[in-house]
mmCIF file of C-alpha atoms in Angstrom:
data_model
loop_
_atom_site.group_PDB
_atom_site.id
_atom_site.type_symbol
_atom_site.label_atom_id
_atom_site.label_comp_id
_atom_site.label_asym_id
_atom_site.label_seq_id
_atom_site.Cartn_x
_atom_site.Cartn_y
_atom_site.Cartn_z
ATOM 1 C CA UNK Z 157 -36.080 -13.616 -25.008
ATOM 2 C CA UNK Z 158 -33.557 -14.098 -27.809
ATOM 3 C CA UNK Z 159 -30.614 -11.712 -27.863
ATOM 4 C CA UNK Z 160 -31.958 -9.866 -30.712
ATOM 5 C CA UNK Z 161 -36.052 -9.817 -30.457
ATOM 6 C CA UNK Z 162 -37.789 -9.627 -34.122
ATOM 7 C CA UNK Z 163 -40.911 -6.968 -33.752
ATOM 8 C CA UNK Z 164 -43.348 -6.984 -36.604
ATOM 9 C CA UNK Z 165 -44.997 -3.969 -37.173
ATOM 10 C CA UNK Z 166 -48.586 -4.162 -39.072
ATOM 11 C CA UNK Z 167 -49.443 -0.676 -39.794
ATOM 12 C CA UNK Z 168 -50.747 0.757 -43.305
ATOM 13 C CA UNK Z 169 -49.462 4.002 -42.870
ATOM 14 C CA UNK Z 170 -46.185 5.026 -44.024
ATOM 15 C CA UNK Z 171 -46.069 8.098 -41.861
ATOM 16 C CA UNK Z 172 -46.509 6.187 -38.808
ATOM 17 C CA UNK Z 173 -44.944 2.773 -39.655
ATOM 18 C CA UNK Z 174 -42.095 5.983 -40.081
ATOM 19 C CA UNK Z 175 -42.524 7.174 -36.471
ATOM 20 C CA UNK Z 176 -42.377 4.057 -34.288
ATOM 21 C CA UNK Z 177 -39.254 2.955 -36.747
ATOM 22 C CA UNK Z 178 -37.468 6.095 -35.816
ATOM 23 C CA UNK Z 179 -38.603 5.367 -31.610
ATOM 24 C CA UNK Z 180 -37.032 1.878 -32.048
ATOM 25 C CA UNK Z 181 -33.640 3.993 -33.616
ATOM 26 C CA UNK Z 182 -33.246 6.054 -30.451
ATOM 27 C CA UNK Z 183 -34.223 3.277 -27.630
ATOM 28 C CA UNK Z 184 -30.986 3.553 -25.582
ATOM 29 C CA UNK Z 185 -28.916 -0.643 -25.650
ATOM 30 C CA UNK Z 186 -31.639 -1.732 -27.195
ATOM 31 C CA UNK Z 187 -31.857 -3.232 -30.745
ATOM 32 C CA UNK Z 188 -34.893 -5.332 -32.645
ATOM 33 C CA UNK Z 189 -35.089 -6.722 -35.400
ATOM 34 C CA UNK Z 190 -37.623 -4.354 -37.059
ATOM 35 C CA UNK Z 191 -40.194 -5.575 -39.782
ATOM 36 C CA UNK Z 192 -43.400 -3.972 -41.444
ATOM 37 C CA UNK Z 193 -46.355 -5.444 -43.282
ATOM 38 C CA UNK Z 194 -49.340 -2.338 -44.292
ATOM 39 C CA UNK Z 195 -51.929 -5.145 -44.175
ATOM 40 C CA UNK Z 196 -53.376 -8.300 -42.247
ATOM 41 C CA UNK Z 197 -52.799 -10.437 -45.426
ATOM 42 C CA UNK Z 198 -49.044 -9.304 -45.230
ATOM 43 C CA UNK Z 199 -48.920 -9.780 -41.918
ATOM 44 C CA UNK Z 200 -49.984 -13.363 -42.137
ATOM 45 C CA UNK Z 201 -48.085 -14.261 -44.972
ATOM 46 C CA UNK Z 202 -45.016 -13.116 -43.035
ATOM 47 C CA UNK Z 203 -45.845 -15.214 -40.291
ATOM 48 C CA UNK Z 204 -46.055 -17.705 -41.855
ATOM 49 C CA UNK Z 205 -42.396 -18.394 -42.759
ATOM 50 C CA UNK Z 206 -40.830 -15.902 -39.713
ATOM 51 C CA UNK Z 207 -41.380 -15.946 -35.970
ATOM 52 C CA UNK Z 208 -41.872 -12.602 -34.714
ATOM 53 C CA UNK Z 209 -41.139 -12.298 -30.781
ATOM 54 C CA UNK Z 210 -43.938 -9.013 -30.363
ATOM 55 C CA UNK Z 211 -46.609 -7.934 -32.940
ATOM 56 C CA UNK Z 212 -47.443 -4.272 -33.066
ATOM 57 C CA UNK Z 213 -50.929 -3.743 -34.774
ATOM 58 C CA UNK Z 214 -52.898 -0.726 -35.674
ATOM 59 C CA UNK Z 215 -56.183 -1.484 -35.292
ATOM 60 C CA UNK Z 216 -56.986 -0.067 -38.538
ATOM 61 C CA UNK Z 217 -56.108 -1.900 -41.438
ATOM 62 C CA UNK Z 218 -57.525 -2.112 -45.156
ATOM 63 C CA UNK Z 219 -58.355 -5.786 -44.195
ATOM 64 C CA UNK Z 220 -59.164 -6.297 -40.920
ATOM 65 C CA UNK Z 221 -60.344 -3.664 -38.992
ATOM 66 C CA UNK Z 222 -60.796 -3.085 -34.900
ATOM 67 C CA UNK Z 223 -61.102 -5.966 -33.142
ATOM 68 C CA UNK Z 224 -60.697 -8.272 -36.215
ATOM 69 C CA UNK Z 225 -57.600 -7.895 -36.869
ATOM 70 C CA UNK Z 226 -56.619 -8.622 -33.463
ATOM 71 C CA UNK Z 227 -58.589 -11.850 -33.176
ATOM 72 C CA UNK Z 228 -57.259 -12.871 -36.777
ATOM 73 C CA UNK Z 229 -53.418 -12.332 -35.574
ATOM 74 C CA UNK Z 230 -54.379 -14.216 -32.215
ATOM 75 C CA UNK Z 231 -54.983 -17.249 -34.179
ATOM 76 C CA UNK Z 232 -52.431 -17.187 -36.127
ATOM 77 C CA UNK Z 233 -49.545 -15.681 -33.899
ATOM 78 C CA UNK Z 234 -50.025 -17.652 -30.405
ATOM 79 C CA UNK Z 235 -46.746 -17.520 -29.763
ATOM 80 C CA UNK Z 236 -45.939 -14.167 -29.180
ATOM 81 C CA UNK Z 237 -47.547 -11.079 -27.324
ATOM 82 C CA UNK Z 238 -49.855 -8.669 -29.585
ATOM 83 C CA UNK Z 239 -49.530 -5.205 -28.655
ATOM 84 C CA UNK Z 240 -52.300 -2.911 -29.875
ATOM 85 C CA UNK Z 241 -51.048 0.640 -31.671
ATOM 86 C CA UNK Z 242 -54.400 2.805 -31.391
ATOM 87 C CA UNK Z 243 -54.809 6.420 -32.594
ATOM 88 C CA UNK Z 244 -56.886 7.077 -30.017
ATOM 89 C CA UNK Z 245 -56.234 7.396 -26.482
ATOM 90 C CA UNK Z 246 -59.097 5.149 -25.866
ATOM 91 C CA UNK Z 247 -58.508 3.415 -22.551
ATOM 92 C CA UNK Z 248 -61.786 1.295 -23.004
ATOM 93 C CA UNK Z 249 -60.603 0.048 -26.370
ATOM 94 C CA UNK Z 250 -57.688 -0.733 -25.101
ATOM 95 C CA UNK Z 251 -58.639 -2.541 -22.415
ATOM 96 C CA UNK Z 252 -61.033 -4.414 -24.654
ATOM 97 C CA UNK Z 253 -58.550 -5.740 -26.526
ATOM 98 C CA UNK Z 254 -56.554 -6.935 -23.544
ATOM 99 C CA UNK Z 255 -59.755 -8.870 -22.522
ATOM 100 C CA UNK Z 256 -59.587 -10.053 -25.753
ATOM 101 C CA UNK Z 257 -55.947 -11.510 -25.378
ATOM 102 C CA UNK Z 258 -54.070 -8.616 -26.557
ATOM 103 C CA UNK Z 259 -50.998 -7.792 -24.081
ATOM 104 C CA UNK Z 260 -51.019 -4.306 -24.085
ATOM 105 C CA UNK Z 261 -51.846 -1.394 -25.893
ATOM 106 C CA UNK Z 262 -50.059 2.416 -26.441
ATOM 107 C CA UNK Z 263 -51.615 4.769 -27.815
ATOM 108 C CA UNK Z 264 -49.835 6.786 -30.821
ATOM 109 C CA UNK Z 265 -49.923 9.877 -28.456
ATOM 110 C CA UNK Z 266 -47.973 8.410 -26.555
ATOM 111 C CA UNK Z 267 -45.650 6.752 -28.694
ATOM 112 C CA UNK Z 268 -41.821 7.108 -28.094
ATOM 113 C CA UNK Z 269 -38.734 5.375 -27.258
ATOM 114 C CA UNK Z 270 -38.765 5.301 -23.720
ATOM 115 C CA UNK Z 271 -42.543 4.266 -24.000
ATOM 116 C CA UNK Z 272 -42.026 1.787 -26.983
ATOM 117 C CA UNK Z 273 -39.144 0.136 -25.216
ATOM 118 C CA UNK Z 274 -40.303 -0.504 -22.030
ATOM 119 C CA UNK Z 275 -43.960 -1.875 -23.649
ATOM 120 C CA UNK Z 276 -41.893 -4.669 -26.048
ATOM 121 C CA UNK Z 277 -39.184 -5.317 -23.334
ATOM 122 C CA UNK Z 278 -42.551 -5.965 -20.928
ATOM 123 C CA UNK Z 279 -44.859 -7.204 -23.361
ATOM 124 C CA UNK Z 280 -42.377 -9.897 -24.063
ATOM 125 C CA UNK Z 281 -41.353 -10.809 -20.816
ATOM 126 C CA UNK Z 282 -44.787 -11.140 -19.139
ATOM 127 C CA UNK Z 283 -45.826 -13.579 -21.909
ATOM 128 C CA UNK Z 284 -42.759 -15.981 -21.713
ATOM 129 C CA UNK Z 285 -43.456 -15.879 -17.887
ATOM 130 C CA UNK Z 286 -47.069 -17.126 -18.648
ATOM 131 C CA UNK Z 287 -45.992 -19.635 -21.186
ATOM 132 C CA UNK Z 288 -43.039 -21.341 -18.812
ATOM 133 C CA UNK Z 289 -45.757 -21.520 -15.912
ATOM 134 C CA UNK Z 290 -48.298 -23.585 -18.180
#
């Protein structure tokens, strides 16, 4: 993982793009560099010219909705783990989307820094351990 891992946040709502911004402010020696896109389009756009180590998506967007979304960011983001935001603690969503090559999923509930930190520092370290055994 580099020094510095770059977390891409798609989530269209301000109040909660808000909320996991200020759980990544108070995650103790531990800093990311943070972006947001509100939609799939922006998300894919950004991706485009930026390589994000983690991808935190709400499942739903104005464009891609549910399990969409998911299998739209798959394709275009193999490279780094997908970690599914849900507002609902919905364990057979999440693990849907797991079976669907997600990495993980947190619901918002359940969202804070402890929670947040230890699901990219994770996330991100299961999936290069994956990628260096292929």
């Amino acid at each position: 993982m580099a020094s510095v891992p770059s977390v891409l946040l798609v989530e269209d709502s301000d109040t909660d793009a808000r909320i996991v911004q200020h759980a990544i402010n108070y995650c103790d020696n531990f800093d990311v560099d943070f972006h947001v896109e509100q939609d799939f389009l922006g998300a894919k756009e950004w991706l485009r010219g930026t390589r994000a180590d983690l991808v935190l998506l709400d499942l739903g967007l104005p464009d891609a909705s549910g399990m969409q979304a998911l299998k739209g960011l798959l394709k275009i983001c193999p490279d780094a783990p997908i970690v599914i935001l849900t507002g609902f603690d919905d364990m057979e969503l999440g693990l849907l989307a797991i079976q669907l090559g997600a990495e993980d999923y947190l619901p918002k509930s359940q969202l804070n820094a402890e929670n947040l930190e230890r699901i990219i520092r994770h996330s991100i370290a299961r999936f290069q351990s994956r990628s260096e055994r292929k």
